Amino acid sequence: MTVAGAGSGSGVGSGAGAGARSGAGSGAGAGAGAFEPATGDGAPVPPERARARAAEVRTAYEGLRQIRRLVNAGDDGRPGDPAERPAPWERERPLRAVSLALEAAGVPASAVDAAGRRSETGYVVRAGEEPGTVRVSWLGPPGGRAAEEEAARLAECRSVLERAGWDALLYRGPRHRRYVEVAALR
């Protein structure tokens, strides 16, 4: 599924305002094709694109929720609960789906500058060690407060993802840095 347009904060969090500021995936903010959710490893969204980006995120997320309603329908044919469990598309593309859920909830994404240096503090979603999993970290520029914010902000990410039907477990990794390992509930 390629989401052309955007996503919505309805249901998972408080809206897309904060998440729209930075860290979009490839091509975000450039208007150069399909919508890509912010993974935290992209360039910051330019301020003049923030409102448009927030609208795109709302549209994409609402589209995903509609897909969930259809594919999660019960045996009686009634629409399913969109928060119940990720749709097959999400289970096949957990990096994009988890990034979209976080961005739609208004959680800020990290970002990197043109030289590849971390320029914004926020979530970063990367492939996990096991197939079908992703890892959410809280990163920021050197000298920033990312390490101090990490516990509270990753707890927020975990809560957002659990409400969106994901299995999210908090771990402590090397150098005592925390991360959330995320997998789809079945």
Short mmCIF file of C-alpha atoms in Angstrom, two decimals, residues 32-152:
data_model
loop_
_atom_site.label_atom_id
_atom_site.label_comp_id
_atom_site.label_asym_id
_atom_site.label_seq_id
_atom_site.Cartn_x
_atom_site.Cartn_y
_atom_site.Cartn_z
CA ALA A 32 7.87 14.41 -4.86
CA GLY A 33 5.53 11.43 -4.73
CA ALA A 34 4.03 9.05 -2.23
CA PHE A 35 3.69 9.93 1.42
CA GLU A 36 6.44 8.60 3.68
CA PRO A 37 6.04 8.70 7.47
CA ALA A 38 8.82 10.23 9.55
CA THR A 39 11.28 7.57 10.72
CA GLY A 40 13.53 10.04 12.53
CA ASP A 41 16.42 9.54 10.11
CA GLY A 42 15.28 12.06 7.50
CA ALA A 43 15.64 15.79 7.04
CA PRO A 44 13.58 18.20 9.14
CA VAL A 45 10.27 19.33 7.65
CA PRO A 46 10.70 22.97 6.64
CA PRO A 47 8.55 25.31 8.76
CA GLU A 48 6.59 26.43 5.70
CA ARG A 49 5.57 22.76 5.12
CA ALA A 50 4.54 21.98 8.71
CA ARG A 51 0.79 22.56 8.23
CA ALA A 52 0.67 20.64 4.96
CA ARG A 53 2.67 17.81 6.53
CA ALA A 54 0.28 17.62 9.49
CA ALA A 55 -2.66 17.35 7.08
CA GLU A 56 -0.88 14.62 5.11
CA VAL A 57 -0.22 12.66 8.31
CA ARG A 58 -3.88 12.96 9.40
CA THR A 59 -5.11 11.72 6.01
CA ALA A 60 -2.68 8.78 5.86
CA TYR A 61 -3.45 7.66 9.39
CA GLU A 62 -7.19 7.91 8.92
CA GLY A 63 -6.84 5.83 5.75
CA LEU A 64 -4.95 3.21 7.72
CA ARG A 65 -7.65 3.17 10.41
CA GLN A 66 -10.29 2.62 7.70
CA ILE A 67 -8.29 -0.32 6.36
CA ARG A 68 -8.13 -1.75 9.88
CA ARG A 69 -11.90 -1.41 10.28
CA LEU A 70 -12.43 -3.45 7.11
CA VAL A 71 -9.82 -6.17 7.60
CA ASN A 72 -10.44 -6.57 11.33
CA ALA A 73 -14.19 -7.14 10.86
CA GLY A 74 -15.61 -9.93 12.96
CA ASP A 75 -17.31 -13.10 11.78
CA ASP A 76 -20.63 -11.27 11.96
CA GLY A 77 -19.45 -8.83 9.25
CA ARG A 78 -19.50 -5.81 11.55
CA PRO A 79 -16.60 -3.36 11.23
CA GLY A 80 -13.66 -4.18 13.45
CA ASP A 81 -12.03 -2.03 16.08
CA PRO A 82 -9.19 -0.16 14.34
CA ALA A 83 -7.11 -0.28 17.52
CA GLU A 84 -7.54 -4.02 17.91
CA ARG A 85 -4.58 -5.18 15.82
CA PRO A 86 -2.45 -4.07 12.88
CA ALA A 87 -3.71 -4.82 9.38
CA PRO A 88 -1.75 -7.16 7.10
CA TRP A 89 -0.19 -4.15 5.31
CA GLU A 90 1.19 -2.93 8.65
CA ARG A 91 2.55 -6.35 9.61
CA GLU A 92 4.39 -6.47 6.27
CA ARG A 93 5.80 -2.93 6.69
CA PRO A 94 6.21 -2.40 10.43
CA LEU A 95 8.81 0.36 10.06
CA ARG A 96 6.41 2.55 8.06
CA ALA A 97 3.36 1.62 10.15
CA VAL A 98 5.00 2.28 13.52
CA SER A 99 6.50 5.54 12.23
CA LEU A 100 3.06 6.65 11.02
CA ALA A 101 1.40 5.79 14.36
CA LEU A 102 4.00 7.81 16.29
CA GLU A 103 3.88 10.78 13.92
CA ALA A 104 0.06 10.78 13.91
CA ALA A 105 0.08 10.82 17.72
CA GLY A 106 2.15 14.00 17.69
CA VAL A 107 5.33 12.43 19.04
CA PRO A 108 8.26 14.39 17.61
CA ALA A 109 10.58 12.61 15.22
CA SER A 110 14.31 13.11 15.32
CA ALA A 111 16.01 14.44 12.18
CA VAL A 112 19.41 14.71 10.57
CA ASP A 113 20.99 17.64 8.74
CA ALA A 114 22.45 17.59 5.22
CA ALA A 115 25.73 16.22 6.58
CA GLY A 116 23.94 13.31 8.29
CA ARG A 117 24.38 14.71 11.83
CA ARG A 118 21.48 14.41 14.25
CA SER A 119 19.82 17.86 14.36
CA GLU A 120 16.51 17.27 16.20
CA THR A 121 15.59 15.27 19.29
CA GLY A 122 12.86 12.68 18.90
CA TYR A 123 11.97 9.12 18.04
CA VAL A 124 13.93 7.06 15.52
CA VAL A 125 12.37 3.90 14.09
CA ARG A 126 14.66 1.28 12.59
CA ALA A 127 14.36 -2.38 11.65
CA GLY A 128 14.55 -4.73 14.63
CA GLU A 129 16.77 -7.74 15.02
CA GLU A 130 13.95 -10.18 14.28
CA PRO A 131 11.91 -10.14 11.05
CA GLY A 132 8.67 -8.19 11.45
CA THR A 133 9.96 -6.12 14.37
CA VAL A 134 11.19 -2.57 14.70
CA ARG A 135 13.17 -0.75 17.34
CA VAL A 136 12.18 2.73 18.55
CA SER A 137 14.95 4.83 20.11
CA TRP A 138 15.00 8.40 21.44
CA LEU A 139 17.92 10.31 19.91
CA GLY A 140 19.08 13.89 19.57
CA PRO A 141 22.07 16.02 18.68
CA PRO A 142 25.26 15.77 20.73
CA GLY A 143 25.00 17.81 23.89
CA GLY A 144 21.20 17.69 23.81
CA ARG A 145 18.90 16.28 26.45
CA ALA A 146 17.86 13.11 24.62
CA ALA A 147 19.38 10.77 27.21
CA GLU A 148 17.62 12.62 30.03
CA GLU A 149 14.26 12.56 28.22
CA GLU A 150 14.64 8.99 27.00
CA ALA A 151 12.77 7.07 29.71
CA ALA A 152 9.68 9.29 29.73
#
